[in-house]
XYZ file of C-alpha atoms in Angstrom:
667
model
C 105.177 99.380 126.626
C 107.182 102.555 126.861
C 106.313 106.193 127.191
C 107.940 108.804 124.996
C 108.735 112.217 126.335
C 106.289 115.077 125.802
C 106.939 116.575 122.374
C 107.992 120.109 121.801
C 105.790 122.461 119.770
C 105.651 121.489 116.111
C 106.749 117.867 116.642
C 107.349 116.034 113.360
C 105.809 112.698 112.465
C 108.370 109.899 112.200
C 109.000 108.380 108.797
C 108.253 104.733 108.334
C 111.443 102.702 108.657
C 111.102 99.001 107.934
C 114.213 96.829 107.707
C 114.345 94.915 104.435
C 115.671 91.385 104.462
C 117.849 90.654 101.426
C 116.021 89.054 98.511
C 117.555 86.715 95.978
C 115.236 87.610 93.089
C 115.140 90.718 90.940
C 112.436 89.409 88.642
C 110.052 91.824 86.880
C 106.989 90.964 84.835
C 103.657 92.427 83.833
C 101.883 89.086 83.575
C 98.899 88.360 85.795
C 100.828 85.911 87.962
C 104.443 85.012 88.590
C 105.915 81.855 90.038
C 109.514 82.450 90.969
C 111.945 79.543 91.023
C 109.945 76.997 89.044
C 112.987 74.747 88.417
C 112.843 73.402 91.983
C 109.864 72.597 94.174
C 108.267 75.448 96.105
C 108.998 73.663 99.390
C 112.731 73.578 98.582
C 112.919 77.244 97.583
C 110.798 79.010 100.234
C 112.940 80.310 103.067
C 113.193 79.057 106.655
C 110.715 81.645 107.969
C 107.871 80.289 105.824
C 108.837 76.692 106.618
C 108.699 77.452 110.343
C 105.348 79.139 109.869
C 103.971 75.996 108.184
C 104.982 73.965 111.225
C 102.983 76.317 113.448
C 99.981 75.892 111.130
C 100.241 72.107 111.305
C 100.541 72.134 115.108
C 97.213 73.899 115.488
C 98.797 76.364 117.864
C 95.951 78.859 117.479
C 93.042 76.453 118.011
C 93.138 73.617 115.498
C 95.392 72.622 112.601
C 94.546 74.431 109.367
C 95.334 73.691 105.722
C 95.785 77.356 104.832
C 96.304 80.651 106.635
C 95.492 84.156 105.363
C 97.698 87.150 106.267
C 96.096 90.466 105.211
C 97.910 93.790 105.418
C 95.520 95.251 107.995
C 95.428 96.198 111.641
C 92.236 96.235 113.783
C 91.520 99.733 112.419
C 91.915 98.786 108.725
C 94.662 101.401 108.353
C 96.589 101.908 105.111
C 99.885 102.490 106.931
C 100.637 100.292 109.913
C 102.567 100.753 113.149
C 105.569 98.467 113.570
C 103.758 95.921 115.753
C 101.075 95.408 113.076
C 103.412 94.887 110.102
C 102.915 91.127 110.016
C 102.921 90.857 106.235
C 106.256 92.666 106.034
C 107.762 90.471 108.756
C 106.689 87.246 107.071
C 107.229 88.122 103.393
C 109.530 91.161 103.196
C 106.914 93.078 101.190
C 106.876 96.779 102.160
C 103.953 98.065 100.094
C 100.585 98.998 101.606
C 98.299 96.657 99.633
C 98.860 92.912 99.809
C 97.554 89.571 101.039
C 99.465 86.335 101.582
C 98.038 82.829 101.780
C 100.223 80.035 103.105
C 99.343 76.428 102.269
C 101.131 73.327 103.508
C 102.951 73.030 100.177
C 102.769 76.521 98.632
C 102.706 80.253 99.309
C 100.780 82.824 97.234
C 100.615 86.608 97.293
C 98.145 89.158 95.908
C 98.694 92.846 95.264
C 97.431 95.441 92.811
C 99.116 97.109 89.836
C 100.699 99.777 92.055
C 102.845 97.237 93.926
C 103.095 94.240 91.588
C 106.645 94.879 90.371
C 107.697 95.773 93.910
C 106.321 92.432 95.126
C 108.283 90.473 92.510
C 111.442 92.210 93.709
C 110.866 91.951 97.477
C 109.410 88.452 97.892
C 111.846 85.568 97.960
C 111.850 82.757 95.434
C 109.032 80.254 95.604
C 106.121 82.679 95.980
C 103.266 82.663 93.466
C 102.361 86.320 92.868
C 99.015 87.493 91.464
C 98.113 90.941 90.186
C 94.668 91.968 91.481
C 92.437 93.289 88.723
C 94.028 91.288 85.946
C 91.309 89.199 84.250
C 93.621 86.177 84.108
C 94.696 86.378 87.751
C 93.201 83.882 90.182
C 91.424 85.425 93.182
C 92.233 84.419 96.749
C 89.073 82.328 97.026
C 89.654 80.634 93.656
C 93.185 79.772 94.751
C 91.912 78.203 97.962
C 89.177 76.246 96.190
C 91.670 74.912 93.648
C 94.234 73.849 96.240
C 92.103 72.528 99.106
C 89.624 69.693 99.434
C 86.192 69.496 101.123
C 86.540 69.402 104.876
C 89.689 71.555 104.965
C 89.901 74.657 107.182
C 91.333 78.067 106.348
C 92.540 80.096 109.308
C 92.818 83.847 109.751
C 92.737 86.501 112.456
C 89.202 87.918 112.331
C 90.378 91.070 114.128
C 92.370 92.003 111.019
C 89.744 91.678 108.300
C 86.682 93.883 107.568
C 83.511 91.902 108.059
C 82.218 92.299 104.448
C 85.406 90.679 103.091
C 85.309 87.876 105.662
C 81.628 87.158 105.005
C 82.145 87.055 101.238
C 85.077 84.636 101.518
C 83.286 82.490 104.082
C 80.189 82.193 101.877
C 82.150 81.202 98.764
C 84.333 78.675 100.585
C 81.336 77.126 102.316
C 79.914 76.197 98.902
C 82.914 73.860 98.575
C 82.680 72.575 102.153
C 85.759 74.569 103.189
C 85.613 76.399 106.520
C 87.000 79.886 107.225
C 87.747 80.050 110.943
C 89.110 82.613 113.369
C 92.398 81.554 114.976
C 92.507 83.035 118.473
C 96.328 83.211 118.510
C 97.632 85.072 115.487
C 100.053 82.606 113.914
C 102.383 85.320 112.613
C 102.646 86.665 116.163
C 103.413 83.141 117.372
C 106.333 83.007 114.965
C 107.406 86.594 115.672
C 107.547 85.937 119.414
C 109.432 88.332 121.668
C 111.005 90.064 118.660
C 107.663 91.624 117.752
C 107.807 95.395 118.405
C 105.888 96.693 121.406
C 103.189 99.342 121.190
C 104.775 102.762 121.652
C 102.748 105.134 123.817
C 103.081 108.457 122.002
C 101.406 111.540 123.502
C 98.297 112.997 121.876
C 98.233 116.636 120.757
C 95.131 118.860 120.719
C 93.978 120.421 117.457
C 92.557 123.777 118.470
C 89.324 125.193 117.077
C 91.431 127.613 115.036
C 92.150 124.640 112.796
C 89.339 122.168 113.541
C 86.549 124.713 113.060
C 84.086 122.791 115.259
C 83.878 121.791 118.881
C 83.691 118.151 119.921
C 80.354 118.923 121.572
C 78.948 120.181 118.287
C 80.130 117.111 116.405
C 78.739 114.735 119.031
C 75.370 116.471 118.894
C 75.159 115.914 115.116
C 76.227 112.281 115.484
C 73.624 111.603 118.169
C 70.932 113.186 116.023
C 71.858 110.754 113.258
C 71.860 107.869 115.731
C 68.391 108.873 116.843
C 67.204 109.009 113.222
C 68.461 105.449 112.710
C 67.053 104.241 116.064
C 70.489 103.096 117.246
C 71.752 103.151 120.830
C 75.476 102.621 120.268
C 78.000 103.628 117.573
C 81.321 101.773 117.451
C 84.234 103.541 115.704
C 87.388 101.673 114.748
C 88.952 103.927 112.073
C 91.674 106.090 113.561
C 91.073 109.172 111.410
C 87.380 109.184 112.394
C 88.326 109.193 116.073
C 91.047 111.842 115.691
C 88.709 114.109 113.691
C 85.813 113.745 116.115
C 87.910 114.432 119.230
C 89.984 117.270 117.684
C 93.105 115.378 118.668
C 96.133 114.230 116.670
C 98.849 111.677 117.319
C 101.998 110.070 115.928
C 101.293 106.341 116.158
C 100.995 105.630 112.419
C 103.661 106.573 109.844
C 102.630 109.620 107.774
C 99.228 109.823 109.508
C 98.542 112.152 112.480
C 96.414 109.663 114.437
C 96.651 107.533 117.565
C 95.663 103.966 118.403
C 92.148 103.940 119.808
C 88.615 102.590 119.575
C 85.592 104.704 120.420
C 82.089 103.850 121.579
C 79.361 106.502 121.575
C 75.959 106.211 123.252
C 73.263 108.853 123.584
C 74.797 109.977 126.882
C 78.339 108.615 127.153
C 81.626 108.514 125.227
C 84.212 105.821 125.856
C 87.670 106.007 124.251
C 89.894 102.943 124.381
C 93.499 104.092 124.357
C 96.385 104.228 126.797
C 95.595 106.994 129.310
C 99.237 108.030 129.390
C 98.765 109.510 125.906
C 96.460 112.214 127.301
C 98.887 114.816 128.586
C 98.311 118.354 129.774
C 97.320 120.217 126.587
C 95.030 117.514 125.231
C 93.423 117.006 128.638
C 92.907 120.750 129.097
C 91.105 121.033 125.752
C 88.710 118.257 126.759
C 88.106 119.833 130.170
C 87.378 123.228 128.612
C 84.541 121.677 126.653
C 83.203 120.141 129.863
C 83.147 116.731 128.223
C 82.604 113.619 130.267
C 84.776 111.234 128.245
C 85.890 108.017 129.855
C 89.305 106.673 128.828
C 89.735 102.916 129.112
C 92.612 100.575 128.277
C 93.000 99.895 124.554
C 92.803 96.123 125.066
C 89.439 96.324 126.866
C 87.413 97.135 123.743
C 86.357 93.527 123.116
C 85.383 92.980 126.753
C 83.307 96.183 126.595
C 81.514 95.114 123.395
C 80.538 91.854 125.104
C 79.018 93.947 127.907
C 77.067 96.030 125.374
C 75.936 92.903 123.573
C 74.463 91.427 126.730
C 72.962 94.646 128.128
C 69.160 94.272 127.797
C 68.372 97.984 127.283
C 70.575 98.211 124.168
C 68.587 97.273 121.081
C 70.741 98.423 118.120
C 74.513 98.841 117.659
C 75.752 100.777 114.604
C 78.646 99.158 112.727
C 80.376 100.592 109.669
C 81.803 98.410 106.868
C 85.398 98.732 108.120
C 84.643 97.075 111.451
C 86.419 93.746 111.829
C 84.585 90.453 111.510
C 85.628 89.672 115.078
C 83.592 92.620 116.413
C 80.788 91.990 113.926
C 80.510 88.368 115.014
C 80.306 89.295 118.696
C 76.980 91.071 118.189
C 73.754 89.139 117.534
C 71.969 89.808 114.245
C 68.986 91.320 116.044
C 71.180 94.065 117.516
C 73.211 94.968 114.418
C 72.634 98.121 112.394
C 74.926 98.056 109.344
C 75.621 101.291 107.459
C 78.443 103.705 106.702
C 79.247 105.371 109.997
C 78.160 109.040 110.157
C 81.604 110.338 111.167
C 83.124 109.316 107.797
C 80.501 111.319 105.948
C 80.811 114.365 108.222
C 84.619 114.342 107.995
C 84.618 114.425 104.172
C 82.725 117.738 104.031
C 85.118 120.387 105.290
C 83.923 123.340 107.359
C 85.081 126.869 106.585
C 88.110 126.734 108.904
C 89.174 123.440 107.366
C 88.672 124.796 103.838
C 90.823 127.824 104.650
C 93.446 125.588 106.262
C 93.616 123.293 103.240
C 94.051 126.260 100.925
C 96.776 127.745 103.123
C 98.574 124.401 103.331
C 98.669 124.188 99.535
C 100.066 127.699 99.235
C 102.869 126.811 101.665
C 103.435 123.614 99.755
C 103.552 125.577 96.495
C 106.278 127.857 97.866
C 108.337 124.807 98.850
C 107.723 123.120 95.478
C 108.858 126.139 93.465
C 112.103 126.254 95.447
C 112.575 122.523 95.012
C 111.920 122.462 91.258
C 114.181 125.454 90.662
C 116.913 123.751 92.712
C 116.430 120.436 90.906
C 116.578 121.935 87.419
C 119.640 123.976 88.335
C 121.478 121.099 90.033
C 120.790 118.581 87.269
C 122.331 120.892 84.687
C 125.456 121.351 86.848
C 125.982 118.022 88.624
C 124.328 114.712 89.421
C 121.337 114.456 91.769
C 120.058 111.090 92.998
C 116.396 110.192 93.415
C 116.802 109.870 97.174
C 118.663 113.158 97.449
C 115.846 114.897 95.561
C 113.195 113.449 97.894
C 115.108 114.580 100.979
C 115.735 118.035 99.502
C 111.994 118.502 98.995
C 111.530 117.695 102.685
C 114.068 120.379 103.597
C 112.134 123.073 101.721
C 108.845 122.012 103.304
C 110.407 122.035 106.756
C 110.880 125.799 106.401
C 107.106 126.296 106.190
C 105.089 127.111 109.317
C 103.226 124.155 110.754
C 104.990 121.474 108.699
C 104.581 118.138 110.481
C 106.099 115.625 108.054
C 105.320 113.659 104.900
C 101.750 112.525 104.255
C 102.993 109.360 102.470
C 106.344 108.015 101.211
C 107.720 110.236 98.450
C 107.838 108.857 94.930
C 111.017 110.311 93.423
C 111.660 108.421 90.215
C 113.777 108.797 87.111
C 113.908 106.830 83.876
C 112.550 103.275 84.095
C 111.644 103.786 87.747
C 108.889 106.196 86.666
C 107.033 103.238 85.119
C 106.746 101.641 88.586
C 103.577 103.188 90.024
C 104.737 103.537 93.633
C 108.508 103.491 93.352
C 110.101 104.720 96.591
C 113.875 105.311 96.370
C 116.110 103.577 98.892
C 119.865 103.848 99.384
C 120.176 100.599 97.396
C 117.853 101.482 94.513
C 118.383 105.230 94.145
C 120.211 106.287 91.014
C 121.161 109.574 89.361
C 118.365 111.584 87.770
C 119.508 111.738 84.175
C 118.851 114.926 82.259
C 117.707 112.844 79.284
C 115.120 110.881 81.315
C 111.712 111.753 82.661
C 111.565 112.598 86.363
C 108.326 111.898 88.264
C 107.635 113.245 91.729
C 104.548 112.222 93.746
C 104.712 113.681 97.216
C 102.627 115.117 100.011
C 102.960 116.899 103.313
C 101.162 117.180 106.620
C 100.742 120.728 107.884
C 98.936 121.709 111.065
C 96.210 123.241 108.891
C 95.939 120.726 106.043
C 97.241 117.794 104.010
C 98.726 117.955 100.496
C 99.313 115.484 97.664
C 100.823 116.380 94.292
C 102.377 114.683 91.268
C 104.449 116.408 88.607
C 106.398 115.029 85.665
C 109.436 116.866 84.270
C 112.008 116.387 81.558
C 115.104 118.600 81.413
C 116.029 117.784 77.801
C 114.176 117.286 74.529
C 111.273 114.786 74.730
C 110.306 112.200 72.134
C 107.074 112.590 70.154
C 105.546 109.667 72.065
C 106.375 111.245 75.447
C 104.773 114.505 74.328
C 101.604 112.819 73.133
C 101.239 110.745 76.300
C 101.866 113.728 78.565
C 99.416 115.890 76.610
C 96.680 113.268 76.804
C 97.236 112.859 80.550
C 96.947 116.630 80.907
C 93.717 116.619 78.903
C 92.307 114.178 81.438
C 93.208 116.542 84.291
C 91.439 119.426 82.543
C 88.399 117.336 81.614
C 87.652 116.420 85.229
C 88.742 119.726 86.774
C 86.421 121.779 84.559
C 83.418 119.454 84.519
C 80.046 120.662 85.793
C 77.927 117.904 87.360
C 74.831 117.479 89.559
C 75.256 117.622 93.323
C 75.418 114.083 94.702
C 77.160 112.628 91.649
C 79.471 109.767 92.711
C 83.117 110.276 91.827
C 83.183 107.102 89.732
C 80.932 108.890 87.204
C 83.870 111.203 86.411
C 86.493 108.506 85.926
C 85.884 108.103 82.182
C 86.549 111.812 81.652
C 90.061 111.386 83.057
C 90.788 108.485 80.691
C 89.019 109.476 77.466
C 91.944 111.254 75.769
C 94.109 108.185 76.426
C 91.403 105.719 75.436
C 90.954 107.547 72.131
C 94.361 106.236 71.008
C 94.378 102.895 72.837
C 96.218 103.938 76.012
C 95.171 103.517 79.644
C 96.416 103.347 83.246
C 95.756 100.746 85.931
C 94.983 102.867 88.980
C 92.200 105.109 90.202
C 91.843 108.635 88.853
C 91.568 110.293 92.237
C 90.889 109.902 95.965
C 89.570 111.907 98.874
C 92.065 113.784 101.036
C 91.765 114.704 104.709
C 92.499 117.910 106.580
C 95.638 117.195 108.627
C 94.578 113.576 108.469
C 94.878 110.783 105.911
C 96.171 111.589 102.431
C 93.746 108.890 101.215
C 90.356 109.632 102.750
C 87.256 107.568 102.109
C 84.434 107.301 101.141
C 84.955 109.606 98.145
C 87.186 109.205 95.106
C 87.330 108.945 91.326
C 87.786 105.389 90.142
C 86.400 102.704 87.877
C 86.369 100.272 90.782
C 82.974 99.639 92.427
C 82.721 101.082 95.918
C 79.325 100.345 97.513
C 79.778 102.853 100.363
C 80.868 105.692 98.076
C 79.477 109.087 99.046
C 78.106 111.420 96.373
C 79.984 114.675 95.900
C 78.809 117.835 97.677
C 80.399 121.251 98.145
C 83.591 121.621 100.222
C 85.014 118.185 99.659
C 88.652 117.785 98.671
C 89.848 115.064 96.325
C 92.605 114.522 93.803
C 92.663 114.116 90.045
C 95.656 112.061 88.933
C 95.556 110.357 85.520
C 98.777 108.838 84.219
C 100.425 106.649 81.634
C 103.155 104.041 82.130
C 105.215 102.479 79.364
C 106.792 99.443 81.006
C 110.591 99.631 81.401
C 110.611 102.999 79.586
C 108.895 105.868 81.387
C 105.857 106.896 83.399
C 103.823 110.105 83.487
C 101.428 111.371 86.149
C 99.925 114.802 86.821
C 98.043 115.227 90.090
C 96.209 118.170 91.612
C 93.998 118.501 94.678
C 90.536 119.825 93.849
C 87.832 121.436 95.979
C 84.165 120.934 95.100
C 82.318 124.241 94.730
C 78.891 125.397 93.573
C 78.713 125.858 89.803
C 77.233 128.888 88.075
C 75.064 127.391 85.339
C 72.925 128.953 82.602
C 69.765 127.440 84.062
C 68.895 127.277 87.763
C 65.827 125.096 88.096
C 65.284 122.413 90.739
C 68.745 120.863 90.788
C 72.068 122.103 92.188
C 75.293 121.665 90.235
C 78.916 121.569 91.271
C 82.318 121.949 89.684
C 85.903 122.007 90.937
C 88.465 124.584 91.991
C 92.127 123.582 91.989
C 93.961 124.265 95.249
C 97.336 122.763 94.288
C 99.755 125.577 93.488
C 102.563 124.373 91.228
C 103.374 124.877 87.524
C 102.748 122.123 84.996
C 105.677 121.682 82.615
C 104.572 123.013 79.237
C 107.487 121.820 77.081
C 105.904 118.352 77.191
C 102.582 119.619 75.800
C 101.555 119.375 72.144
C 99.515 122.493 71.479
C 98.057 120.892 68.375
C 96.274 118.333 70.561
C 94.744 120.946 72.870
C 91.499 122.803 72.364
C 91.217 126.536 72.905
C 89.284 125.846 76.112
C 92.063 123.557 77.391
C 94.734 126.164 76.648
C 92.633 128.810 78.343
C 92.251 126.556 81.372
C 96.036 126.046 81.520
C 96.722 129.774 81.200
C 94.210 130.634 83.916
C 95.683 128.052 86.245
C 99.239 129.277 85.696
C 98.142 132.881 86.178
C 96.575 131.891 89.503
C 99.706 129.986 90.582
C 101.907 132.964 89.708
C 99.621 135.465 91.445
C 99.330 133.310 94.576
C 102.959 132.310 95.039
C 104.780 135.483 94.032
C 104.002 137.454 97.246
C 105.339 134.839 99.707
C 108.404 134.304 97.500
C 108.994 138.053 97.415
C 108.747 138.238 101.219
C 111.705 135.861 101.361
C 113.626 137.705 98.645
C 113.701 134.592 96.447
C 114.181 136.518 93.235
C 115.706 133.748 91.126
C 112.891 131.409 92.141
C 110.404 134.089 91.078
C 112.139 134.278 87.705
C 111.787 130.499 87.405
C 108.092 130.760 88.332
C 107.521 133.473 85.729
C 109.193 131.395 83.037
C 107.209 128.272 83.889
C 103.827 129.992 84.063
C 104.210 131.936 80.802
C 100.867 131.826 78.935
C 100.356 129.996 75.659
C 98.815 131.897 72.700
C 95.277 130.531 72.752
C 94.791 130.967 69.011
C 97.264 128.107 68.420
C 94.796 125.565 69.756
C 93.555 122.634 67.702
C 90.001 124.022 67.536
C 87.758 126.578 69.190
C 85.295 124.214 70.822
C 83.558 125.977 73.701
C 83.712 124.039 76.979
C 83.924 125.127 80.663
C 86.787 127.512 81.255
C 87.892 126.939 84.831
C 91.548 126.243 85.566
C 92.769 122.629 85.859
């Protein structure tokens, strides 16, 4: 381990930097599965790294020989983005996306990812891999693959510390029906192959988040948590998700790319708090904040968490231990059934509902982001008409404008900066090798977010700097209609986000179009850009929390014409109380848009918009103009203000397709 020096005020979060090994295949397909290099046997084509890994499997180096080994893209905290020492899937396969699972057999290797990363997987994985697209009806699931390729009596190995217990239990149950065992391998086999080259844990210092931004003391949060523990008759709460721990302790870190968190576990009892992290992280400012609250928090070594859980398990006075669904199977399996209490942990639910300081911070962060975005879009439009701009250059230029804003801490996820065919790849991230010029005649799609000390942002915009085709206009207009439909909807308090998903898709469905990703996700306050357990998606999510006031989530419908173009419009929304005609025994909510950035109107077909939709667009643009003009004026950015005025010019509402009366809030 190594200790980094104490950061200066306003330290930035490091960008993820993973070395890519060269790949021999540039194959692209939209089929449910791909087998690359079918002319030769898989064993002949797969590279030396996989062959060496198969030898380790056969040797039984972890505990016993296994016929298959599962490598998920998780760490013990089930994080979306991983620190270098946890990037096992990238090391073994070369895949750099955030959603993927590999299964290695003695004579084959298979990979699963969703529609966001499928094309990326076909480009990054070497020849010989079988690649499945999750969600495709014709794609084989991981369990089906194992059942079809193994025989009764075989064993499947995996590291139980890197898989949520509900997933492990489901796989174990299905495999058992075929007399196939799923077993924990005590030595992670990828680590065995990685050896001394595996990166070490970096001990980054932890920064305090003052009450000016957090809005609540740790003491106050702990009191609410313990009240909930008492209601559920539980003695212990185990937290493994890093954003839960950072939020609860009003601390932030730099251990995970794009995410202001630090590596830790946390155990809460009715009287004590134990945090498992390297003590060297707690430097003067963070320690002082904890002392000022007179908190008796014990800091123990990160690696001691499992030893401590064994102690809790065996302690006779502890009757119930609360485990959330993201806890690993390894921890779950350590605790006897009689002592388990299984439910969404209370911190996740508390974190999703922002307090007034957090609400104000999120709104301020989006104003700052809007100022940076106006400068960026003006620059981009001007530069493209005068000279060439590459996708990577555009992404880095957006960073430079954000860096001028107070409290900017870094990106909240890798920036999608895509032109032409790249826009049809859901999560295309430009690299020096892939980045090409943004052509004036091609659609440009930007999906980007920032971490500010007071909030987190996430926005997508689609632009074209020449004349669009009729098909582009129709697709863009129908995507926009989906944004308006969700943003203006009134719904009962407690409605799950999945109930709104159809609204985002209806205008596309009406003409036989669709998109293969969720319609929105929760977003944290100077935390994760993807915050659970709220969202808008067709996918079932058993732990989903119903919507209440002061939550923040995105709306982001899209359309992608393979190898042609992609369109996405994304705003961050805040749930607010709705003013309804009748006020009986039920409360209703609606949304307020906090993203401050124009939507390109040249791509809209007015004939497809209702009067209410045009009114919503005009109100939104009026709000954007009113909000962003003062800070732009303070900086004497007169040409940017002219650009803003041009791009927020109202549409005549009498040109709408009809005069149907629907809610009139801005998108």
